[in-house]
Amino acid sequence: MITFIPFYFSLKIPAMICITLAMTCMVLYLRDFKTKIADFYSVIIVLSMIYIWSGYFLPQTVL
């Protein structure tokens, strides 16, 4: 189990980086519209990114 956790975590790090880059690109793309709808979507994207990151880190702290 101890050898499994770092391998499992090393697989998650590239996924977290890709998710973060994709989310920031979407936020920057939506900010170019300069509308209330784009700000609303950017807030949703940031909240979902925080939710995804917490979903990655909370099981690690439990283990």
mmCIF file of the N, C-alpha and C atoms, coordinates in Angstrom:
data_MODEL
# 
_entry.id   MODEL 
# 
loop_
_atom_site.group_PDB 
_atom_site.id 
_atom_site.type_symbol 
_atom_site.label_atom_id 
_atom_site.label_alt_id 
_atom_site.label_comp_id 
_atom_site.label_asym_id 
_atom_site.label_entity_id 
_atom_site.label_seq_id 
_atom_site.pdbx_PDB_ins_code 
_atom_site.Cartn_x 
_atom_site.Cartn_y 
_atom_site.Cartn_z 
_atom_site.occupancy 
_atom_site.B_iso_or_equiv 
_atom_site.pdbx_formal_charge 
_atom_site.auth_seq_id 
_atom_site.auth_comp_id 
_atom_site.auth_asym_id 
_atom_site.auth_atom_id 
_atom_site.pdbx_PDB_model_num 
ATOM 1   N N  . MET A 1 1  ? 0.837   -1.199 0.000   1.00 0.00 ? 1  MET A N  1 
ATOM 2   C CA . MET A 1 1  ? 0.000   0.000  0.000   1.00 0.00 ? 1  MET A CA 1 
ATOM 3   C C  . MET A 1 1  ? 0.875   1.253  0.000   1.00 0.00 ? 1  MET A C  1 
ATOM 4   N N  . ILE A 1 2  ? 1.981   1.217  0.733   1.00 0.00 ? 2  ILE A N  1 
ATOM 5   C CA . ILE A 1 2  ? 2.856   2.389  0.805   1.00 0.00 ? 2  ILE A CA 1 
ATOM 6   C C  . ILE A 1 2  ? 3.512   2.645  -0.551  1.00 0.00 ? 2  ILE A C  1 
ATOM 7   N N  . THR A 1 3  ? 3.861   1.575  -1.273  1.00 0.00 ? 3  THR A N  1 
ATOM 8   C CA . THR A 1 3  ? 4.468   1.769  -2.595  1.00 0.00 ? 3  THR A CA 1 
ATOM 9   C C  . THR A 1 3  ? 3.416   2.153  -3.633  1.00 0.00 ? 3  THR A C  1 
ATOM 10  N N  . PHE A 1 4  ? 2.162   1.850  -3.371  1.00 0.00 ? 4  PHE A N  1 
ATOM 11  C CA . PHE A 1 4  ? 1.095   2.149  -4.336  1.00 0.00 ? 4  PHE A CA 1 
ATOM 12  C C  . PHE A 1 4  ? 0.732   3.632  -4.328  1.00 0.00 ? 4  PHE A C  1 
ATOM 13  N N  . ILE A 1 5  ? 0.771   4.260  -3.143  1.00 0.00 ? 5  ILE A N  1 
ATOM 14  C CA . ILE A 1 5  ? 0.306   5.649  -3.027  1.00 0.00 ? 5  ILE A CA 1 
ATOM 15  C C  . ILE A 1 5  ? 1.171   6.628  -3.823  1.00 0.00 ? 5  ILE A C  1 
ATOM 16  N N  . PRO A 1 6  ? 2.526   6.584  -3.770  1.00 0.00 ? 6  PRO A N  1 
ATOM 17  C CA . PRO A 1 6  ? 3.295   7.543  -4.581  1.00 0.00 ? 6  PRO A CA 1 
ATOM 18  C C  . PRO A 1 6  ? 3.098   7.328  -6.074  1.00 0.00 ? 6  PRO A C  1 
ATOM 19  N N  . PHE A 1 7  ? 2.971   6.073  -6.507  1.00 0.00 ? 7  PHE A N  1 
ATOM 20  C CA . PHE A 1 7  ? 2.707   5.799  -7.920  1.00 0.00 ? 7  PHE A CA 1 
ATOM 21  C C  . PHE A 1 7  ? 1.350   6.354  -8.333  1.00 0.00 ? 7  PHE A C  1 
ATOM 22  N N  . TYR A 1 8  ? 0.356   6.169  -7.482  1.00 0.00 ? 8  TYR A N  1 
ATOM 23  C CA . TYR A 1 8  ? -0.986  6.688  -7.732  1.00 0.00 ? 8  TYR A CA 1 
ATOM 24  C C  . TYR A 1 8  ? -0.976  8.211  -7.772  1.00 0.00 ? 8  TYR A C  1 
ATOM 25  N N  . PHE A 1 9  ? -0.197  8.833  -6.870  1.00 0.00 ? 9  PHE A N  1 
ATOM 26  C CA . PHE A 1 9  ? -0.114  10.290 -6.828  1.00 0.00 ? 9  PHE A CA 1 
ATOM 27  C C  . PHE A 1 9  ? 0.667   10.838 -8.017  1.00 0.00 ? 9  PHE A C  1 
ATOM 28  N N  . SER A 1 10 ? 1.691   10.103 -8.466  1.00 0.00 ? 10 SER A N  1 
ATOM 29  C CA . SER A 1 10 ? 2.483   10.564 -9.611  1.00 0.00 ? 10 SER A CA 1 
ATOM 30  C C  . SER A 1 10 ? 1.646   10.526 -10.890 1.00 0.00 ? 10 SER A C  1 
ATOM 31  N N  . LEU A 1 11 ? 0.670   9.640  -10.953 1.00 0.00 ? 11 LEU A N  1 
ATOM 32  C CA . LEU A 1 11 ? -0.241  9.640  -12.100 1.00 0.00 ? 11 LEU A CA 1 
ATOM 33  C C  . LEU A 1 11 ? -1.203  10.818 -12.043 1.00 0.00 ? 11 LEU A C  1 
ATOM 34  N N  . LYS A 1 12 ? -1.513  11.276 -10.840 1.00 0.00 ? 12 LYS A N  1 
ATOM 35  C CA . LYS A 1 12 ? -2.485  12.359 -10.705 1.00 0.00 ? 12 LYS A CA 1 
ATOM 36  C C  . LYS A 1 12 ? -1.878  13.720 -11.012 1.00 0.00 ? 12 LYS A C  1 
ATOM 37  N N  . ILE A 1 13 ? -0.580  13.897 -10.786 1.00 0.00 ? 13 ILE A N  1 
ATOM 38  C CA . ILE A 1 13 ? 0.032   15.219 -10.959 1.00 0.00 ? 13 ILE A CA 1 
ATOM 39  C C  . ILE A 1 13 ? -0.085  15.716 -12.397 1.00 0.00 ? 13 ILE A C  1 
ATOM 40  N N  . PRO A 1 14 ? 0.237   14.922 -13.451 1.00 0.00 ? 14 PRO A N  1 
ATOM 41  C CA . PRO A 1 14 ? 0.040   15.425 -14.820 1.00 0.00 ? 14 PRO A CA 1 
ATOM 42  C C  . PRO A 1 14 ? -1.426  15.727 -15.120 1.00 0.00 ? 14 PRO A C  1 
ATOM 43  N N  . ALA A 1 15 ? -2.325  14.937 -14.563 1.00 0.00 ? 15 ALA A N  1 
ATOM 44  C CA . ALA A 1 15 ? -3.753  15.189 -14.772 1.00 0.00 ? 15 ALA A CA 1 
ATOM 45  C C  . ALA A 1 15 ? -4.154  16.523 -14.139 1.00 0.00 ? 15 ALA A C  1 
ATOM 46  N N  . MET A 1 16 ? -3.633  16.826 -12.956 1.00 0.00 ? 16 MET A N  1 
ATOM 47  C CA . MET A 1 16 ? -3.951  18.094 -12.295 1.00 0.00 ? 16 MET A CA 1 
ATOM 48  C C  . MET A 1 16 ? -3.390  19.264 -13.090 1.00 0.00 ? 16 MET A C  1 
ATOM 49  N N  . ILE A 1 17 ? -2.162  19.095 -13.637 1.00 0.00 ? 17 ILE A N  1 
ATOM 50  C CA . ILE A 1 17 ? -1.563  20.178 -14.419 1.00 0.00 ? 17 ILE A CA 1 
ATOM 51  C C  . ILE A 1 17 ? -2.382  20.423 -15.686 1.00 0.00 ? 17 ILE A C  1 
ATOM 52  N N  . CYS A 1 18 ? -2.789  19.359 -16.359 1.00 0.00 ? 18 CYS A N  1 
ATOM 53  C CA . CYS A 1 18 ? -3.579  19.506 -17.588 1.00 0.00 ? 18 CYS A CA 1 
ATOM 54  C C  . CYS A 1 18 ? -4.931  20.143 -17.291 1.00 0.00 ? 18 CYS A C  1 
ATOM 55  N N  . ILE A 1 19 ? -5.567  19.717 -16.205 1.00 0.00 ? 19 ILE A N  1 
ATOM 56  C CA . ILE A 1 19 ? -6.865  20.282 -15.834 1.00 0.00 ? 19 ILE A CA 1 
ATOM 57  C C  . ILE A 1 19 ? -6.723  21.771 -15.518 1.00 0.00 ? 19 ILE A C  1 
ATOM 58  N N  . THR A 1 20 ? -5.648  22.118 -14.782 1.00 0.00 ? 20 THR A N  1 
ATOM 59  C CA . THR A 1 20 ? -5.452  23.522 -14.409 1.00 0.00 ? 20 THR A CA 1 
ATOM 60  C C  . THR A 1 20 ? -5.197  24.382 -15.642 1.00 0.00 ? 20 THR A C  1 
ATOM 61  N N  . LEU A 1 21 ? -4.353  23.893 -16.565 1.00 0.00 ? 21 LEU A N  1 
ATOM 62  C CA . LEU A 1 21 ? -4.079  24.647 -17.783 1.00 0.00 ? 21 LEU A CA 1 
ATOM 63  C C  . LEU A 1 21 ? -5.346  24.808 -18.622 1.00 0.00 ? 21 LEU A C  1 
ATOM 64  N N  . ALA A 1 22 ? -6.138  23.753 -18.719 1.00 0.00 ? 22 ALA A N  1 
ATOM 65  C CA . ALA A 1 22 ? -7.366  23.830 -19.505 1.00 0.00 ? 22 ALA A CA 1 
ATOM 66  C C  . ALA A 1 22 ? -8.348  24.816 -18.885 1.00 0.00 ? 22 ALA A C  1 
ATOM 67  N N  . MET A 1 23 ? -8.468  24.787 -17.564 1.00 0.00 ? 23 MET A N  1 
ATOM 68  C CA . MET A 1 23 ? -9.396  25.689 -16.896 1.00 0.00 ? 23 MET A CA 1 
ATOM 69  C C  . MET A 1 23 ? -8.953  27.148 -17.040 1.00 0.00 ? 23 MET A C  1 
ATOM 70  N N  . THR A 1 24 ? -7.650  27.417 -16.887 1.00 0.00 ? 24 THR A N  1 
ATOM 71  C CA . THR A 1 24 ? -7.184  28.797 -17.001 1.00 0.00 ? 24 THR A CA 1 
ATOM 72  C C  . THR A 1 24 ? -7.337  29.300 -18.428 1.00 0.00 ? 24 THR A C  1 
ATOM 73  N N  . CYS A 1 25 ? -7.112  28.423 -19.415 1.00 0.00 ? 25 CYS A N  1 
ATOM 74  C CA . CYS A 1 25 ? -7.312  28.838 -20.806 1.00 0.00 ? 25 CYS A CA 1 
ATOM 75  C C  . CYS A 1 25 ? -8.777  29.170 -21.068 1.00 0.00 ? 25 CYS A C  1 
ATOM 76  N N  . MET A 1 26 ? -9.682  28.371 -20.493 1.00 0.00 ? 26 MET A N  1 
ATOM 77  C CA . MET A 1 26 ? -11.104 28.641 -20.672 1.00 0.00 ? 26 MET A CA 1 
ATOM 78  C C  . MET A 1 26 ? -11.500 29.947 -19.990 1.00 0.00 ? 26 MET A C  1 
ATOM 79  N N  . VAL A 1 27 ? -10.938 30.207 -18.806 1.00 0.00 ? 27 VAL A N  1 
ATOM 80  C CA . VAL A 1 27 ? -11.255 31.463 -18.105 1.00 0.00 ? 27 VAL A CA 1 
ATOM 81  C C  . VAL A 1 27 ? -10.759 32.654 -18.909 1.00 0.00 ? 27 VAL A C  1 
ATOM 82  N N  . LEU A 1 28 ? -9.515  32.576 -19.432 1.00 0.00 ? 28 LEU A N  1 
ATOM 83  C CA . LEU A 1 28 ? -8.978  33.680 -20.221 1.00 0.00 ? 28 LEU A CA 1 
ATOM 84  C C  . LEU A 1 28 ? -9.779  33.868 -21.507 1.00 0.00 ? 28 LEU A C  1 
ATOM 85  N N  . TYR A 1 29 ? -10.227 32.760 -22.109 1.00 0.00 ? 29 TYR A N  1 
ATOM 86  C CA . TYR A 1 29 ? -11.026 32.847 -23.331 1.00 0.00 ? 29 TYR A CA 1 
ATOM 87  C C  . TYR A 1 29 ? -12.378 33.496 -23.058 1.00 0.00 ? 29 TYR A C  1 
ATOM 88  N N  . LEU A 1 30 ? -12.993 33.138 -21.942 1.00 0.00 ? 30 LEU A N  1 
ATOM 89  C CA . LEU A 1 30 ? -14.301 33.704 -21.618 1.00 0.00 ? 30 LEU A CA 1 
ATOM 90  C C  . LEU A 1 30 ? -14.192 35.160 -21.176 1.00 0.00 ? 30 LEU A C  1 
ATOM 91  N N  . ARG A 1 31 ? -13.068 35.540 -20.572 1.00 0.00 ? 31 ARG A N  1 
ATOM 92  C CA . ARG A 1 31 ? -12.905 36.921 -20.134 1.00 0.00 ? 31 ARG A CA 1 
ATOM 93  C C  . ARG A 1 31 ? -12.823 37.885 -21.321 1.00 0.00 ? 31 ARG A C  1 
ATOM 94  N N  . ASP A 1 32 ? -12.453 37.380 -22.519 1.00 0.00 ? 32 ASP A N  1 
ATOM 95  C CA . ASP A 1 32 ? -12.346 38.253 -23.686 1.00 0.00 ? 32 ASP A CA 1 
ATOM 96  C C  . ASP A 1 32 ? -13.711 38.753 -24.155 1.00 0.00 ? 32 ASP A C  1 
ATOM 97  N N  . PHE A 1 33 ? -14.783 38.080 -23.782 1.00 0.00 ? 33 PHE A N  1 
ATOM 98  C CA . PHE A 1 33 ? -16.111 38.510 -24.211 1.00 0.00 ? 33 PHE A CA 1 
ATOM 99  C C  . PHE A 1 33 ? -16.572 39.748 -23.462 1.00 0.00 ? 33 PHE A C  1 
ATOM 100 N N  . LYS A 1 34 ? -16.043 39.955 -22.257 1.00 0.00 ? 34 LYS A N  1 
ATOM 101 C CA . LYS A 1 34 ? -16.380 41.123 -21.428 1.00 0.00 ? 34 LYS A CA 1 
ATOM 102 C C  . LYS A 1 34 ? -17.894 41.244 -21.186 1.00 0.00 ? 34 LYS A C  1 
ATOM 103 N N  . THR A 1 35 ? -18.513 40.109 -20.911 1.00 0.00 ? 35 THR A N  1 
ATOM 104 C CA . THR A 1 35 ? -19.943 40.124 -20.613 1.00 0.00 ? 35 THR A CA 1 
ATOM 105 C C  . THR A 1 35 ? -20.182 39.537 -19.231 1.00 0.00 ? 35 THR A C  1 
ATOM 106 N N  . LYS A 1 36 ? -21.376 39.756 -18.722 1.00 0.00 ? 36 LYS A N  1 
ATOM 107 C CA . LYS A 1 36 ? -21.734 39.202 -17.426 1.00 0.00 ? 36 LYS A CA 1 
ATOM 108 C C  . LYS A 1 36 ? -21.790 37.678 -17.495 1.00 0.00 ? 36 LYS A C  1 
ATOM 109 N N  . ILE A 1 37 ? -22.213 37.136 -18.649 1.00 0.00 ? 37 ILE A N  1 
ATOM 110 C CA . ILE A 1 37 ? -22.312 35.689 -18.793 1.00 0.00 ? 37 ILE A CA 1 
ATOM 111 C C  . ILE A 1 37 ? -20.923 35.066 -18.713 1.00 0.00 ? 37 ILE A C  1 
ATOM 112 N N  . ALA A 1 38 ? -19.923 35.726 -19.327 1.00 0.00 ? 38 ALA A N  1 
ATOM 113 C CA . ALA A 1 38 ? -18.564 35.197 -19.285 1.00 0.00 ? 38 ALA A CA 1 
ATOM 114 C C  . ALA A 1 38 ? -18.024 35.214 -17.861 1.00 0.00 ? 38 ALA A C  1 
ATOM 115 N N  . ASP A 1 39 ? -18.308 36.278 -17.111 1.00 0.00 ? 39 ASP A N  1 
ATOM 116 C CA . ASP A 1 39 ? -17.864 36.317 -15.720 1.00 0.00 ? 39 ASP A CA 1 
ATOM 117 C C  . ASP A 1 39 ? -18.553 35.236 -14.899 1.00 0.00 ? 39 ASP A C  1 
ATOM 118 N N  . PHE A 1 40 ? -19.826 34.989 -15.187 1.00 0.00 ? 40 PHE A N  1 
ATOM 119 C CA . PHE A 1 40 ? -20.560 33.945 -14.489 1.00 0.00 ? 40 PHE A CA 1 
ATOM 120 C C  . PHE A 1 40 ? -19.945 32.580 -14.773 1.00 0.00 ? 40 PHE A C  1 
ATOM 121 N N  . TYR A 1 41 ? -19.622 32.325 -16.047 1.00 0.00 ? 41 TYR A N  1 
ATOM 122 C CA . TYR A 1 41 ? -19.006 31.050 -16.401 1.00 0.00 ? 41 TYR A CA 1 
ATOM 123 C C  . TYR A 1 41 ? -17.604 30.924 -15.818 1.00 0.00 ? 41 TYR A C  1 
ATOM 124 N N  . SER A 1 42 ? -16.845 32.027 -15.784 1.00 0.00 ? 42 SER A N  1 
ATOM 125 C CA . SER A 1 42 ? -15.495 31.956 -15.232 1.00 0.00 ? 42 SER A CA 1 
ATOM 126 C C  . SER A 1 42 ? -15.540 31.636 -13.737 1.00 0.00 ? 42 SER A C  1 
ATOM 127 N N  . VAL A 1 43 ? -16.537 32.163 -13.040 1.00 0.00 ? 43 VAL A N  1 
ATOM 128 C CA . VAL A 1 43 ? -16.695 31.835 -11.621 1.00 0.00 ? 43 VAL A CA 1 
ATOM 129 C C  . VAL A 1 43 ? -17.006 30.349 -11.461 1.00 0.00 ? 43 VAL A C  1 
ATOM 130 N N  . ILE A 1 44 ? -17.873 29.824 -12.321 1.00 0.00 ? 44 ILE A N  1 
ATOM 131 C CA . ILE A 1 44 ? -18.213 28.403 -12.262 1.00 0.00 ? 44 ILE A CA 1 
ATOM 132 C C  . ILE A 1 44 ? -16.973 27.547 -12.547 1.00 0.00 ? 44 ILE A C  1 
ATOM 133 N N  . ILE A 1 45 ? -16.164 27.971 -13.540 1.00 0.00 ? 45 ILE A N  1 
ATOM 134 C CA . ILE A 1 45 ? -14.971 27.198 -13.892 1.00 0.00 ? 45 ILE A CA 1 
ATOM 135 C C  . ILE A 1 45 ? -13.970 27.216 -12.737 1.00 0.00 ? 45 ILE A C  1 
ATOM 136 N N  . VAL A 1 46 ? -13.782 28.368 -12.111 1.00 0.00 ? 46 VAL A N  1 
ATOM 137 C CA . VAL A 1 46 ? -12.846 28.446 -10.986 1.00 0.00 ? 46 VAL A CA 1 
ATOM 138 C C  . VAL A 1 46 ? -13.340 27.589 -9.819  1.00 0.00 ? 46 VAL A C  1 
ATOM 139 N N  . LEU A 1 47 ? -14.633 27.633 -9.550  1.00 0.00 ? 47 LEU A N  1 
ATOM 140 C CA . LEU A 1 47 ? -15.177 26.813 -8.468  1.00 0.00 ? 47 LEU A CA 1 
ATOM 141 C C  . LEU A 1 47 ? -15.039 25.327 -8.774  1.00 0.00 ? 47 LEU A C  1 
ATOM 142 N N  . SER A 1 48 ? -15.272 24.949 -10.036 1.00 0.00 ? 48 SER A N  1 
ATOM 143 C CA . SER A 1 48 ? -15.115 23.543 -10.396 1.00 0.00 ? 48 SER A CA 1 
ATOM 144 C C  . SER A 1 48 ? -13.656 23.116 -10.321 1.00 0.00 ? 48 SER A C  1 
ATOM 145 N N  . MET A 1 49 ? -12.727 24.041 -10.650 1.00 0.00 ? 49 MET A N  1 
ATOM 146 C CA . MET A 1 49 ? -11.310 23.722 -10.539 1.00 0.00 ? 49 MET A CA 1 
ATOM 147 C C  . MET A 1 49 ? -10.925 23.504 -9.077  1.00 0.00 ? 49 MET A C  1 
ATOM 148 N N  . ILE A 1 50 ? -11.443 24.355 -8.189  1.00 0.00 ? 50 ILE A N  1 
ATOM 149 C CA . ILE A 1 50 ? -11.178 24.174 -6.757  1.00 0.00 ? 50 ILE A CA 1 
ATOM 150 C C  . ILE A 1 50 ? -11.755 22.848 -6.281  1.00 0.00 ? 50 ILE A C  1 
ATOM 151 N N  . TYR A 1 51 ? -12.951 22.506 -6.771  1.00 0.00 ? 51 TYR A N  1 
ATOM 152 C CA . TYR A 1 51 ? -13.577 21.240 -6.389  1.00 0.00 ? 51 TYR A CA 1 
ATOM 153 C C  . TYR A 1 51 ? -12.753 20.050 -6.870  1.00 0.00 ? 51 TYR A C  1 
ATOM 154 N N  . ILE A 1 52 ? -12.224 20.139 -8.114  1.00 0.00 ? 52 ILE A N  1 
ATOM 155 C CA . ILE A 1 52 ? -11.416 19.050 -8.658  1.00 0.00 ? 52 ILE A CA 1 
ATOM 156 C C  . ILE A 1 52 ? -10.120 18.909 -7.868  1.00 0.00 ? 52 ILE A C  1 
ATOM 157 N N  . TRP A 1 53 ? -9.465  20.039 -7.565  1.00 0.00 ? 53 TRP A N  1 
ATOM 158 C CA . TRP A 1 53 ? -8.219  19.985 -6.803  1.00 0.00 ? 53 TRP A CA 1 
ATOM 159 C C  . TRP A 1 53 ? -8.452  19.421 -5.404  1.00 0.00 ? 53 TRP A C  1 
ATOM 160 N N  . SER A 1 54 ? -9.551  19.831 -4.752  1.00 0.00 ? 54 SER A N  1 
ATOM 161 C CA . SER A 1 54 ? -9.838  19.310 -3.416  1.00 0.00 ? 54 SER A CA 1 
ATOM 162 C C  . SER A 1 54 ? -10.175 17.827 -3.493  1.00 0.00 ? 54 SER A C  1 
ATOM 163 N N  . GLY A 1 55 ? -10.805 17.404 -4.591  1.00 0.00 ? 55 GLY A N  1 
ATOM 164 C CA . GLY A 1 55 ? -11.074 15.990 -4.781  1.00 0.00 ? 55 GLY A CA 1 
ATOM 165 C C  . GLY A 1 55 ? -9.808  15.181 -4.961  1.00 0.00 ? 55 GLY A C  1 
ATOM 166 N N  . TYR A 1 56 ? -8.763  15.817 -5.515  1.00 0.00 ? 56 TYR A N  1 
ATOM 167 C CA . TYR A 1 56 ? -7.488  15.118 -5.648  1.00 0.00 ? 56 TYR A CA 1 
ATOM 168 C C  . TYR A 1 56 ? -6.736  15.051 -4.323  1.00 0.00 ? 56 TYR A C  1 
ATOM 169 N N  . PHE A 1 57 ? -6.803  16.122 -3.524  1.00 0.00 ? 57 PHE A N  1 
ATOM 170 C CA . PHE A 1 57 ? -5.958  16.195 -2.345  1.00 0.00 ? 57 PHE A CA 1 
ATOM 171 C C  . PHE A 1 57 ? -6.607  15.630 -1.088  1.00 0.00 ? 57 PHE A C  1 
ATOM 172 N N  . LEU A 1 58 ? -7.933  15.692 -0.988  1.00 0.00 ? 58 LEU A N  1 
ATOM 173 C CA . LEU A 1 58 ? -8.577  15.204 0.228   1.00 0.00 ? 58 LEU A CA 1 
ATOM 174 C C  . LEU A 1 58 ? -8.404  13.702 0.439   1.00 0.00 ? 58 LEU A C  1 
ATOM 175 N N  . PRO A 1 59 ? -8.521  12.836 -0.604  1.00 0.00 ? 59 PRO A N  1 
ATOM 176 C CA . PRO A 1 59 ? -8.272  11.407 -0.356  1.00 0.00 ? 59 PRO A CA 1 
ATOM 177 C C  . PRO A 1 59 ? -6.828  11.131 0.071   1.00 0.00 ? 59 PRO A C  1 
ATOM 178 N N  . GLN A 1 60 ? -5.876  11.949 -0.395  1.00 0.00 ? 60 GLN A N  1 
ATOM 179 C CA . GLN A 1 60 ? -4.490  11.753 0.015   1.00 0.00 ? 60 GLN A CA 1 
ATOM 180 C C  . GLN A 1 60 ? -4.311  12.037 1.504   1.00 0.00 ? 60 GLN A C  1 
ATOM 181 N N  . THR A 1 61 ? -4.974  13.087 2.009   1.00 0.00 ? 61 THR A N  1 
ATOM 182 C CA . THR A 1 61 ? -4.822  13.415 3.421   1.00 0.00 ? 61 THR A CA 1 
ATOM 183 C C  . THR A 1 61 ? -5.528  12.387 4.295   1.00 0.00 ? 61 THR A C  1 
ATOM 184 N N  . VAL A 1 62 ? -6.602  11.786 3.767   1.00 0.00 ? 62 VAL A N  1 
ATOM 185 C CA . VAL A 1 62 ? -7.298  10.747 4.535   1.00 0.00 ? 62 VAL A CA 1 
ATOM 186 C C  . VAL A 1 62 ? -6.418  9.512  4.653   1.00 0.00 ? 62 VAL A C  1 
ATOM 187 N N  . LEU A 1 63 ? -5.739  9.145  3.552   1.00 0.00 ? 63 LEU A N  1 
ATOM 188 C CA . LEU A 1 63 ? -4.848  7.991  3.590   1.00 0.00 ? 63 LEU A CA 1 
ATOM 189 C C  . LEU A 1 63 ? -3.624  8.294  4.451   1.00 0.00 ? 63 LEU A C  1 
# 
